[in-house]
Amino acid sequence: ARSKRLLWVLAWMLLFRPTPPPLHNWRCALLRLFGARLGAINFIYPSARIWAPWLLETGDLVTIGRGAEIYNPGGALLGHRTIISQDAYLCGATHDYQSSDFTYITKLIRTDPQVWICARAIVLPGIHCKEGSVLGAGSVATRHLKEWTVYAGNPAVEVRQRTRFDMPVKTPNKPEE
């Protein structure tokens, strides 16, 4: 596992990070080479950091913005049309501060379709951001986010409902219904 991480860090430094912003397809191909399961058309920026591509799965039209970090030792599932804005941090691990050995704990982070994690927001380990939820800029999600609800603050609290809209997700090679 350490050799895989080392190889990924070197690839990120040499082949991912220095690429021009419009080369999303190249970065997606590199992530797939390292085991990421990405949907059709993802926009992943060169300064985005993904700890373990082999533990990342995305739907279609997912954006991981500039400086966003996905620390995903427990895995990260990002639903269709999820947006992770600039400098947001998805943290998929913690430590048990009550144990004498400070046990390392990993947890899955999950977003459903049409979730927006705004700039500099933080999603803590094990959090599930349900469909259409929004975590406001600089906010910290310490609990699961409800569908079509906007959250703000630290810890994040509900501030309003979001207008629900349904958008079909087109998948390549899938016949129209």
PDB file of N, CA and C in Angstrom, residues 32-77:
ATOM      1  N   ARG A  32      -7.856   7.284 -13.458  1.00  0.00           N
ATOM      2  CA  ARG A  32      -8.361   5.944 -13.816  1.00  0.00           C
ATOM      3  C   ARG A  32      -7.220   4.923 -13.847  1.00  0.00           C
ATOM      4  N   LEU A  33      -6.071   5.347 -14.338  1.00  0.00           N
ATOM      5  CA  LEU A  33      -4.903   4.467 -14.364  1.00  0.00           C
ATOM      6  C   LEU A  33      -4.542   3.995 -12.952  1.00  0.00           C
ATOM      7  N   PHE A  34      -4.810   4.845 -11.965  1.00  0.00           N
ATOM      8  CA  PHE A  34      -4.541   4.509 -10.570  1.00  0.00           C
ATOM      9  C   PHE A  34      -5.777   3.929  -9.861  1.00  0.00           C
ATOM     10  N   GLY A  35      -6.793   3.534 -10.641  1.00  0.00           N
ATOM     11  CA  GLY A  35      -7.913   2.791 -10.074  1.00  0.00           C
ATOM     12  C   GLY A  35      -9.175   3.565  -9.775  1.00  0.00           C
ATOM     13  N   ALA A  36      -9.196   4.861 -10.042  1.00  0.00           N
ATOM     14  CA  ALA A  36     -10.422   5.629  -9.806  1.00  0.00           C
ATOM     15  C   ALA A  36     -11.512   5.163 -10.768  1.00  0.00           C
ATOM     16  N   ARG A  37     -12.729   5.122 -10.275  1.00  0.00           N
ATOM     17  CA  ARG A  37     -13.886   4.791 -11.106  1.00  0.00           C
ATOM     18  C   ARG A  37     -14.664   6.086 -11.310  1.00  0.00           C
ATOM     19  N   LEU A  38     -14.428   6.710 -12.459  1.00  0.00           N
ATOM     20  CA  LEU A  38     -15.004   8.023 -12.737  1.00  0.00           C
ATOM     21  C   LEU A  38     -16.114   7.924 -13.767  1.00  0.00           C
ATOM     22  N   GLY A  39     -17.169   8.715 -13.551  1.00  0.00           N
ATOM     23  CA  GLY A  39     -18.242   8.791 -14.528  1.00  0.00           C
ATOM     24  C   GLY A  39     -17.788   9.564 -15.751  1.00  0.00           C
ATOM     25  N   ALA A  40     -18.721   9.719 -16.673  1.00  0.00           N
ATOM     26  CA  ALA A  40     -18.433  10.463 -17.905  1.00  0.00           C
ATOM     27  C   ALA A  40     -18.265  11.941 -17.581  1.00  0.00           C
ATOM     28  N   ILE A  41     -17.305  12.563 -18.197  1.00  0.00           N
ATOM     29  CA  ILE A  41     -17.055  13.996 -18.121  1.00  0.00           C
ATOM     30  C   ILE A  41     -16.962  14.483 -16.679  1.00  0.00           C
ATOM     31  N   ASN A  42     -15.769  14.493 -16.150  1.00  0.00           N
ATOM     32  CA  ASN A  42     -15.477  15.059 -14.832  1.00  0.00           C
ATOM     33  C   ASN A  42     -14.507  16.209 -15.032  1.00  0.00           C
ATOM     34  N   PHE A  43     -14.609  17.206 -14.184  1.00  0.00           N
ATOM     35  CA  PHE A  43     -13.744  18.382 -14.237  1.00  0.00           C
ATOM     36  C   PHE A  43     -12.913  18.400 -12.962  1.00  0.00           C
ATOM     37  N   ILE A  44     -11.691  17.903 -13.082  1.00  0.00           N
ATOM     38  CA  ILE A  44     -10.809  17.812 -11.926  1.00  0.00           C
ATOM     39  C   ILE A  44      -9.606  18.703 -12.201  1.00  0.00           C
ATOM     40  N   TYR A  45      -9.415  19.684 -11.336  1.00  0.00           N
ATOM     41  CA  TYR A  45      -8.400  20.704 -11.561  1.00  0.00           C
ATOM     42  C   TYR A  45      -7.022  20.236 -11.091  1.00  0.00           C
ATOM     43  N   PRO A  46      -5.955  20.808 -11.679  1.00  0.00           N
ATOM     44  CA  PRO A  46      -4.601  20.306 -11.407  1.00  0.00           C
ATOM     45  C   PRO A  46      -4.156  20.437  -9.955  1.00  0.00           C
ATOM     46  N   SER A  47      -4.655  21.420  -9.225  1.00  0.00           N
ATOM     47  CA  SER A  47      -4.231  21.573  -7.833  1.00  0.00           C
ATOM     48  C   SER A  47      -5.099  20.776  -6.864  1.00  0.00           C
ATOM     49  N   ALA A  48      -6.094  20.061  -7.381  1.00  0.00           N
ATOM     50  CA  ALA A  48      -6.900  19.176  -6.518  1.00  0.00           C
ATOM     51  C   ALA A  48      -6.025  18.027  -6.044  1.00  0.00           C
ATOM     52  N   ARG A  49      -6.220  17.621  -4.799  1.00  0.00           N
ATOM     53  CA  ARG A  49      -5.431  16.524  -4.233  1.00  0.00           C
ATOM     54  C   ARG A  49      -6.363  15.385  -3.838  1.00  0.00           C
ATOM     55  N   ILE A  50      -6.082  14.230  -4.351  1.00  0.00           N
ATOM     56  CA  ILE A  50      -6.853  13.039  -4.040  1.00  0.00           C
ATOM     57  C   ILE A  50      -5.892  12.047  -3.411  1.00  0.00           C
ATOM     58  N   TRP A  51      -6.132  11.695  -2.168  1.00  0.00           N
ATOM     59  CA  TRP A  51      -5.205  10.862  -1.405  1.00  0.00           C
ATOM     60  C   TRP A  51      -5.064   9.474  -2.013  1.00  0.00           C
ATOM     61  N   ALA A  52      -6.181   8.828  -2.343  1.00  0.00           N
ATOM     62  CA  ALA A  52      -6.142   7.469  -2.895  1.00  0.00           C
ATOM     63  C   ALA A  52      -7.113   7.356  -4.066  1.00  0.00           C
ATOM     64  N   PRO A  53      -6.644   7.545  -5.295  1.00  0.00           N
ATOM     65  CA  PRO A  53      -7.537   7.446  -6.452  1.00  0.00           C
ATOM     66  C   PRO A  53      -8.280   6.112  -6.507  1.00  0.00           C
ATOM     67  N   TRP A  54      -7.638   5.029  -6.070  1.00  0.00           N
ATOM     68  CA  TRP A  54      -8.253   3.701  -6.117  1.00  0.00           C
ATOM     69  C   TRP A  54      -9.448   3.591  -5.164  1.00  0.00           C
ATOM     70  N   LEU A  55      -9.648   4.585  -4.300  1.00  0.00           N
ATOM     71  CA  LEU A  55     -10.803   4.609  -3.390  1.00  0.00           C
ATOM     72  C   LEU A  55     -11.769   5.736  -3.731  1.00  0.00           C
ATOM     73  N   LEU A  56     -11.680   6.237  -4.963  1.00  0.00           N
ATOM     74  CA  LEU A  56     -12.559   7.320  -5.418  1.00  0.00           C
ATOM     75  C   LEU A  56     -13.500   6.803  -6.495  1.00  0.00           C
ATOM     76  N   GLU A  57     -14.772   7.124  -6.337  1.00  0.00           N
ATOM     77  CA  GLU A  57     -15.767   6.810  -7.366  1.00  0.00           C
ATOM     78  C   GLU A  57     -16.637   8.032  -7.564  1.00  0.00           C
ATOM     79  N   THR A  58     -16.846   8.416  -8.832  1.00  0.00           N
ATOM     80  CA  THR A  58     -17.685   9.574  -9.125  1.00  0.00           C
ATOM     81  C   THR A  58     -18.761   9.212 -10.143  1.00  0.00           C
ATOM     82  N   GLY A  59     -19.814  10.020 -10.133  1.00  0.00           N
ATOM     83  CA  GLY A  59     -20.816   9.935 -11.177  1.00  0.00           C
ATOM     84  C   GLY A  59     -20.401  10.815 -12.343  1.00  0.00           C
ATOM     85  N   ASP A  60     -21.357  11.159 -13.181  1.00  0.00           N
ATOM     86  CA  ASP A  60     -21.106  12.022 -14.333  1.00  0.00           C
ATOM     87  C   ASP A  60     -21.097  13.490 -13.905  1.00  0.00           C
ATOM     88  N   LEU A  61     -20.355  14.297 -14.653  1.00  0.00           N
ATOM     89  CA  LEU A  61     -20.322  15.753 -14.483  1.00  0.00           C
ATOM     90  C   LEU A  61     -19.962  16.191 -13.069  1.00  0.00           C
ATOM     91  N   VAL A  62     -18.980  15.538 -12.491  1.00  0.00           N
ATOM     92  CA  VAL A  62     -18.491  15.903 -11.163  1.00  0.00           C
ATOM     93  C   VAL A  62     -17.338  16.886 -11.326  1.00  0.00           C
ATOM     94  N   THR A  63     -17.301  17.896 -10.450  1.00  0.00           N
ATOM     95  CA  THR A  63     -16.225  18.879 -10.452  1.00  0.00           C
ATOM     96  C   THR A  63     -15.486  18.814  -9.125  1.00  0.00           C
ATOM     97  N   ILE A  64     -14.165  18.738  -9.203  1.00  0.00           N
ATOM     98  CA  ILE A  64     -13.307  18.848  -8.019  1.00  0.00           C
ATOM     99  C   ILE A  64     -12.410  20.046  -8.286  1.00  0.00           C
ATOM    100  N   GLY A  65     -12.692  21.141  -7.604  1.00  0.00           N
ATOM    101  CA  GLY A  65     -12.101  22.444  -7.908  1.00  0.00           C
ATOM    102  C   GLY A  65     -10.670  22.632  -7.450  1.00  0.00           C
ATOM    103  N   ARG A  66     -10.175  23.817  -7.761  1.00  0.00           N
ATOM    104  CA  ARG A  66      -8.796  24.193  -7.444  1.00  0.00           C
ATOM    105  C   ARG A  66      -8.543  24.095  -5.943  1.00  0.00           C
ATOM    106  N   GLY A  67      -7.472  23.414  -5.585  1.00  0.00           N
ATOM    107  CA  GLY A  67      -7.068  23.322  -4.194  1.00  0.00           C
ATOM    108  C   GLY A  67      -7.941  22.425  -3.325  1.00  0.00           C
ATOM    109  N   ALA A  68      -8.963  21.816  -3.903  1.00  0.00           N
ATOM    110  CA  ALA A  68      -9.810  20.914  -3.116  1.00  0.00           C
ATOM    111  C   ALA A  68      -8.991  19.690  -2.733  1.00  0.00           C
ATOM    112  N   GLU A  69      -9.264  19.149  -1.546  1.00  0.00           N
ATOM    113  CA  GLU A  69      -8.541  17.966  -1.099  1.00  0.00           C
ATOM    114  C   GLU A  69      -9.537  16.893  -0.686  1.00  0.00           C
ATOM    115  N   ILE A  70      -9.320  15.701  -1.224  1.00  0.00           N
ATOM    116  CA  ILE A  70     -10.138  14.557  -0.857  1.00  0.00           C
ATOM    117  C   ILE A  70      -9.212  13.556  -0.182  1.00  0.00           C
ATOM    118  N   TYR A  71      -9.272  13.564   1.147  1.00  0.00           N
ATOM    119  CA  TYR A  71      -8.490  12.623   1.951  1.00  0.00           C
ATOM    120  C   TYR A  71      -9.420  11.434   2.197  1.00  0.00           C
ATOM    121  N   ASN A  72      -9.233  10.379   1.410  1.00  0.00           N
ATOM    122  CA  ASN A  72     -10.226   9.306   1.333  1.00  0.00           C
ATOM    123  C   ASN A  72      -9.719   7.907   1.682  1.00  0.00           C
ATOM    124  N   PRO A  73      -9.027   7.721   2.807  1.00  0.00           N
ATOM    125  CA  PRO A  73      -8.603   6.362   3.136  1.00  0.00           C
ATOM    126  C   PRO A  73      -9.784   5.421   3.401  1.00  0.00           C
ATOM    127  N   GLY A  74     -10.965   5.977   3.677  1.00  0.00           N
ATOM    128  CA  GLY A  74     -12.168   5.167   3.860  1.00  0.00           C
ATOM    129  C   GLY A  74     -13.036   5.132   2.619  1.00  0.00           C
ATOM    130  N   GLY A  75     -12.596   5.774   1.550  1.00  0.00           N
ATOM    131  CA  GLY A  75     -13.345   5.840   0.304  1.00  0.00           C
ATOM    132  C   GLY A  75     -14.146   7.126   0.182  1.00  0.00           C
ATOM    133  N   ALA A  76     -14.407   7.506  -1.052  1.00  0.00           N
ATOM    134  CA  ALA A  76     -15.244   8.669  -1.348  1.00  0.00           C
ATOM    135  C   ALA A  76     -16.097   8.345  -2.563  1.00  0.00           C
ATOM    136  N   LEU A  77     -17.402   8.497  -2.412  1.00  0.00           N
ATOM    137  CA  LEU A  77     -18.357   8.303  -3.508  1.00  0.00           C
ATOM    138  C   LEU A  77     -19.017   9.646  -3.776  1.00  0.00           C
TER     139      LEU A  77
END
